[in-house]
Short mmCIF file of C-alpha atoms and ligand atoms in Angstrom, two decimals:
data_model
loop_
_atom_site.label_atom_id
_atom_site.label_comp_id
_atom_site.label_asym_id
_atom_site.label_seq_id
_atom_site.Cartn_x
_atom_site.Cartn_y
_atom_site.Cartn_z
CA MET A 1 0.00 0.00 0.00
CA ASN A 2 1.14 3.54 -0.61
CA PHE A 3 -1.40 5.82 0.99
CA ASN A 4 -0.36 9.38 1.75
CA TRP A 5 -2.81 11.03 4.15
CA PRO A 6 -4.55 13.79 2.18
CA TYR A 7 -7.08 14.84 4.85
CA PRO A 8 -6.97 17.05 7.95
CA LYS A 9 -5.17 15.59 10.95
CA THR A 10 -7.68 16.41 13.66
CA ILE A 11 -11.24 15.20 13.35
CA ALA A 12 -14.20 16.18 15.51
CA HIS A 13 -15.86 13.05 16.96
CA ARG A 14 -19.63 12.67 16.38
CA GLY A 15 -19.58 16.24 15.08
CA ALA A 16 -18.37 18.12 18.11
CA GLY A 17 -20.31 15.75 20.28
CA LYS A 18 -19.17 17.00 23.67
CA PHE A 19 -20.01 20.62 22.90
CA ALA A 20 -23.39 20.11 21.26
CA PRO A 21 -25.63 17.06 20.87
CA GLU A 22 -23.65 14.42 18.98
CA ASN A 23 -24.48 13.57 15.38
CA THR A 24 -26.69 16.62 14.85
CA LEU A 25 -26.41 19.69 12.66
CA ALA A 26 -25.69 21.71 15.83
CA SER A 27 -22.62 19.56 16.50
CA MET A 28 -21.34 20.19 12.97
CA LYS A 29 -21.77 23.95 13.47
CA LYS A 30 -19.96 23.75 16.79
CA GLY A 31 -16.95 22.08 15.16
CA LEU A 32 -16.80 24.90 12.65
CA GLU A 33 -16.82 27.49 15.45
CA PHE A 34 -13.66 25.85 16.78
CA GLY A 35 -12.05 25.95 13.34
CA TYR A 36 -12.41 22.23 12.65
CA ARG A 37 -12.66 21.25 8.99
CA ALA A 38 -12.95 17.49 9.51
CA VAL A 39 -15.66 15.49 11.16
CA GLU A 40 -16.53 11.91 12.09
CA PHE A 41 -20.15 10.88 12.46
CA ASP A 42 -22.19 7.68 12.58
CA VAL A 43 -24.69 6.67 9.90
CA MET A 44 -27.49 4.14 10.35
CA LEU A 45 -30.55 3.10 8.33
CA THR A 46 -34.17 3.67 9.23
CA ALA A 47 -36.88 1.08 8.55
CA ASP A 48 -37.35 2.54 5.07
CA ASP A 49 -33.61 2.38 4.30
CA VAL A 50 -32.87 6.08 4.73
CA PRO A 51 -29.41 6.91 6.13
CA VAL A 52 -29.55 9.15 9.20
CA LEU A 53 -26.97 10.25 11.74
CA MET A 54 -27.25 8.02 14.79
CA HIS A 55 -24.88 6.21 17.11
CA ASP A 56 -27.09 3.92 19.18
CA PRO A 57 -29.26 1.26 17.51
CA LEU A 58 -31.88 1.73 20.22
CA LEU A 59 -33.83 4.78 21.28
CA GLY A 60 -33.31 5.95 24.83
CA ARG A 61 -30.03 7.85 25.20
CA THR A 62 -29.99 10.70 22.67
CA VAL A 63 -33.56 10.32 21.44
CA ALA A 64 -36.28 9.57 23.98
CA GLY A 65 -38.30 6.40 23.60
CA GLN A 66 -37.88 2.67 23.28
CA GLY A 67 -37.23 0.31 20.41
CA SER A 68 -34.90 -0.01 17.47
CA ILE A 69 -33.96 2.65 14.93
CA ALA A 70 -34.58 -0.08 12.33
CA GLN A 71 -38.29 -0.02 13.19
CA LEU A 72 -38.84 3.69 12.61
CA GLN A 73 -39.58 5.38 9.31
CA ALA A 74 -37.33 8.30 8.41
CA SER A 75 -40.31 10.64 8.46
CA GLU A 76 -40.92 9.75 12.12
CA LEU A 77 -37.30 9.67 13.26
CA THR A 78 -36.29 12.96 11.69
CA ARG A 79 -39.06 14.71 13.62
CA MET A 80 -37.77 13.38 16.95
CA ASP A 81 -35.79 15.49 19.38
CA ALA A 82 -32.08 14.61 19.49
CA GLY A 83 -30.93 17.67 21.42
CA ARG A 84 -32.90 18.03 24.63
CA TRP A 85 -30.93 15.27 26.41
CA PHE A 86 -27.81 17.41 25.98
CA GLY A 87 -29.26 20.68 27.22
CA SER A 88 -32.51 22.60 27.09
CA GLU A 89 -30.94 25.12 24.68
CA TYR A 90 -30.80 22.31 22.11
CA ALA A 91 -34.41 21.22 22.46
CA GLY A 92 -35.86 20.93 18.97
CA GLU A 93 -32.60 19.78 17.37
CA THR A 94 -33.68 16.79 15.31
CA VAL A 95 -32.14 13.60 13.95
CA PRO A 96 -30.56 14.69 10.66
CA LEU A 97 -30.66 12.96 7.32
CA TYR A 98 -27.19 11.91 6.19
CA GLU A 99 -27.67 13.69 2.89
CA ASP A 100 -28.45 16.99 4.62
CA ILE A 101 -25.28 16.74 6.69
CA VAL A 102 -23.25 15.95 3.58
CA ARG A 103 -24.62 19.11 1.95
CA PHE A 104 -23.80 21.20 5.02
CA CYS A 105 -20.27 19.82 5.26
CA ARG A 106 -19.55 20.33 1.57
CA GLN A 107 -20.90 23.86 1.70
CA HIS A 108 -18.49 24.65 4.55
CA GLY A 109 -15.46 22.70 3.34
CA ILE A 110 -15.65 20.07 6.07
CA TRP A 111 -14.13 16.69 5.23
CA MET A 112 -16.08 13.65 6.43
CA ASN A 113 -15.11 10.36 7.99
CA VAL A 114 -18.42 8.52 7.60
CA GLU A 115 -18.70 5.69 10.09
CA ILE A 116 -21.14 3.10 8.78
CA LYS A 117 -22.86 2.03 11.98
CA PRO A 118 -25.44 -0.65 11.19
CA VAL A 119 -28.19 -1.78 13.49
CA PRO A 120 -27.14 -5.39 14.21
CA GLY A 121 -28.47 -7.60 11.42
CA TYR A 122 -28.42 -4.80 8.82
CA GLU A 123 -24.69 -4.67 8.12
CA GLN A 124 -24.72 -5.43 4.42
CA ARG A 125 -27.77 -3.34 3.61
CA THR A 126 -26.37 -0.34 5.50
CA GLY A 127 -23.07 -0.56 3.66
CA GLU A 128 -24.84 -0.76 0.31
CA VAL A 129 -27.28 2.08 0.86
CA VAL A 130 -24.79 4.49 2.44
CA ALA A 131 -22.26 3.80 -0.31
CA ALA A 132 -24.79 4.22 -3.12
CA LEU A 133 -26.13 7.49 -1.72
CA THR A 134 -22.64 8.85 -1.09
CA GLN A 135 -21.59 8.01 -4.62
CA SER A 136 -24.54 9.90 -6.05
CA LEU A 137 -24.02 12.89 -3.72
CA PHE A 138 -20.37 13.21 -4.80
CA ALA A 139 -20.88 12.46 -8.49
CA ASP A 140 -20.10 16.12 -9.24
CA GLU A 141 -16.82 16.14 -7.26
CA ALA A 142 -13.79 15.43 -9.41
CA ASP A 143 -11.24 15.70 -6.58
CA CYS A 144 -11.38 12.37 -4.77
CA ASN A 145 -9.60 13.88 -1.76
CA GLN A 146 -12.82 15.78 -1.12
CA TRP A 147 -14.80 12.55 -0.96
CA PRO A 148 -15.51 11.04 2.43
CA LEU A 149 -13.67 8.08 3.86
CA PHE A 150 -15.97 5.27 4.97
CA SER A 151 -15.10 3.47 8.16
CA SER A 152 -16.77 0.65 10.04
CA PHE A 153 -16.20 -1.97 12.70
CA GLN A 154 -18.45 -4.23 10.64
CA ILE A 155 -16.67 -6.23 7.96
CA ASP A 156 -19.91 -6.98 6.10
CA ALA A 157 -20.67 -3.27 5.88
CA LEU A 158 -17.18 -2.47 4.59
CA GLU A 159 -17.42 -5.19 1.97
CA ALA A 160 -20.85 -4.06 0.84
CA ALA A 161 -19.60 -0.48 0.54
CA ARG A 162 -16.64 -1.71 -1.45
CA TYR A 163 -18.77 -3.58 -3.97
CA THR A 164 -21.31 -0.77 -4.26
CA ALA A 165 -18.92 2.18 -4.54
CA PRO A 166 -15.41 0.80 -5.01
CA ASP A 167 -13.86 4.20 -5.69
CA ILE A 168 -14.74 5.58 -2.25
CA GLN A 169 -11.93 4.63 0.09
CA ARG A 170 -12.42 2.77 3.31
CA GLY A 171 -10.88 2.52 6.76
CA TRP A 172 -11.04 -0.56 8.97
CA LEU A 173 -12.18 0.42 12.46
CA LEU A 174 -10.75 -1.70 15.21
CA ASP A 175 -10.40 -1.82 18.91
CA ARG A 176 -7.22 -3.92 19.02
CA VAL A 177 -4.99 -4.63 16.03
CA PRO A 178 -5.05 -8.42 15.50
CA PRO A 179 -1.83 -10.31 14.72
CA ASP A 180 -3.05 -11.08 11.18
CA TRP A 181 -4.08 -7.48 10.45
CA LEU A 182 -2.01 -7.21 7.28
CA GLU A 183 -3.57 -10.25 5.59
CA ARG A 184 -7.02 -9.10 6.64
CA ILE A 185 -6.71 -5.52 5.49
CA ARG A 186 -5.41 -6.69 2.12
CA VAL A 187 -8.50 -8.87 1.70
CA LEU A 188 -10.74 -6.00 2.80
CA ASP A 189 -8.98 -3.64 0.41
CA CYS A 190 -9.02 -0.78 2.91
CA VAL A 191 -6.43 2.01 2.77
CA VAL A 192 -6.66 3.10 6.41
CA MET A 193 -6.52 1.43 9.82
CA ASP A 194 -8.55 3.29 12.45
CA CYS A 195 -7.53 2.05 15.88
CA ASN A 196 -8.37 2.63 19.51
CA HIS A 197 -5.41 4.58 20.86
CA LEU A 198 -5.60 2.69 24.15
CA HIS A 199 -4.21 -0.38 22.39
CA LEU A 200 -1.66 1.33 20.15
CA ASP A 201 2.05 1.42 20.82
CA GLN A 202 5.01 2.69 18.85
CA ASN A 203 5.81 -0.76 17.49
CA ILE A 204 2.33 -1.33 16.00
CA VAL A 205 2.25 2.19 14.58
CA THR A 206 5.63 1.71 12.93
CA ARG A 207 4.53 -1.59 11.37
CA ILE A 208 1.30 -0.18 9.99
CA LYS A 209 3.05 2.86 8.55
CA ALA A 210 5.89 0.75 7.14
CA GLU A 211 3.27 -1.18 5.16
CA GLY A 212 2.06 2.11 3.69
CA TYR A 213 -1.41 2.29 5.24
CA GLY A 214 -3.06 5.42 6.54
CA LEU A 215 -3.48 5.34 10.31
CA MET A 216 -6.21 7.05 12.27
CA SER A 217 -6.81 6.71 15.97
CA TYR A 218 -9.74 7.40 18.30
CA THR A 219 -10.73 8.93 20.70
CA ILE A 220 -7.88 11.15 21.90
CA ASN A 221 -8.83 13.73 24.48
CA ASP A 222 -5.42 14.58 25.88
CA ALA A 223 -2.89 16.93 24.27
CA ALA A 224 0.19 15.01 25.43
CA ARG A 225 -1.20 11.74 24.09
CA ALA A 226 -2.02 13.42 20.79
CA GLN A 227 1.55 14.68 20.52
CA GLU A 228 2.91 11.21 21.27
CA LEU A 229 0.73 9.51 18.67
CA PHE A 230 1.65 12.05 15.99
CA ALA A 231 5.33 11.62 16.86
CA TRP A 232 4.99 7.85 16.39
CA GLY A 233 3.56 8.44 12.92
CA VAL A 234 -0.22 8.32 13.36
CA ASP A 235 -1.77 10.36 10.55
CA ALA A 236 -4.95 11.66 12.15
CA LEU A 237 -6.84 11.69 15.43
CA CYS A 238 -10.51 11.69 16.24
CA THR A 239 -11.22 13.79 19.33
CA ASP A 240 -14.01 15.02 21.59
CA ARG A 241 -11.76 17.80 22.88
CA ILE A 242 -11.84 20.25 20.03
CA ASP A 243 -11.06 22.87 22.65
CA LEU A 244 -7.76 21.16 23.60
CA LEU A 245 -6.47 19.91 20.24
CA SER A 246 -6.20 22.72 17.77
CA ALA A 247 -7.53 22.03 14.31
CA SER A 248 -4.83 20.90 11.89
O1 G3P B 301 -14.41 6.70 14.55
C1 G3P B 301 -14.10 6.26 15.78
C2 G3P B 301 -15.22 6.20 16.75
O2 G3P B 301 -16.30 6.97 16.32
C3 G3P B 301 -15.67 4.80 17.00
O3 G3P B 301 -16.44 4.68 18.14
O4 G3P B 301 -18.54 4.33 19.29
O5 G3P B 301 -17.73 6.64 18.94
O6 G3P B 301 -18.61 5.34 17.04
P1 G3P B 301 -17.90 5.29 18.35
MG1 MG B 302 -18.27 6.72 15.41
#
């Protein structure tokens, strides 16, 4: 692999999900206020196969109620409040459509790391639908460095995205790097490893970079740790602390 990181090096996690309700338009605006021009967010499908920004497969934490996201129509879900849990000033902030967030980010020059986050059981379908929609939304963009990077913990979702939109590059999201990572990433045809920093060390970073892969890490909320990871050769960090890590 010979992947040279073309994207920003600091990425706001779930929008700016500790400064505004995560995975909402408000969180994207908050990242911009801090000068961030790169964002990670989670994309899931509704019952009618519409991609929306959502982290949890069940209602209850960020959106009041009970039951699975996969049982709600987009027309219902996108009317639901996704901001009040965070603070009364965000009451009325709704669950956004993925395509609306893409338009906002493009309009403001924000690069996107799109985490494909399927409801369990919907891995392949989520990969297919998110990839197909993304491909159509970026059909007018000739510069592929402006396209999003897909990432997912779910192999089936990554493979479905690959077959649906092979030109959109993918990152393999992992907690720990397995011993056979190199064989597996070759099969997956991903260009980036996206690893939990808690399980990274200098040796693993050096090996991944020596093989020519891009390397992202999450979720880094400490300036000294960020400096250490960059010094080891990590390309980019996903952070909640957009106030601590300056945008780069
Ligand atoms: O992209 C890294 C990070 O978003 C993965 O964890 O649970 O915040 O989606 P999570
Ligand atoms: Mg995520």
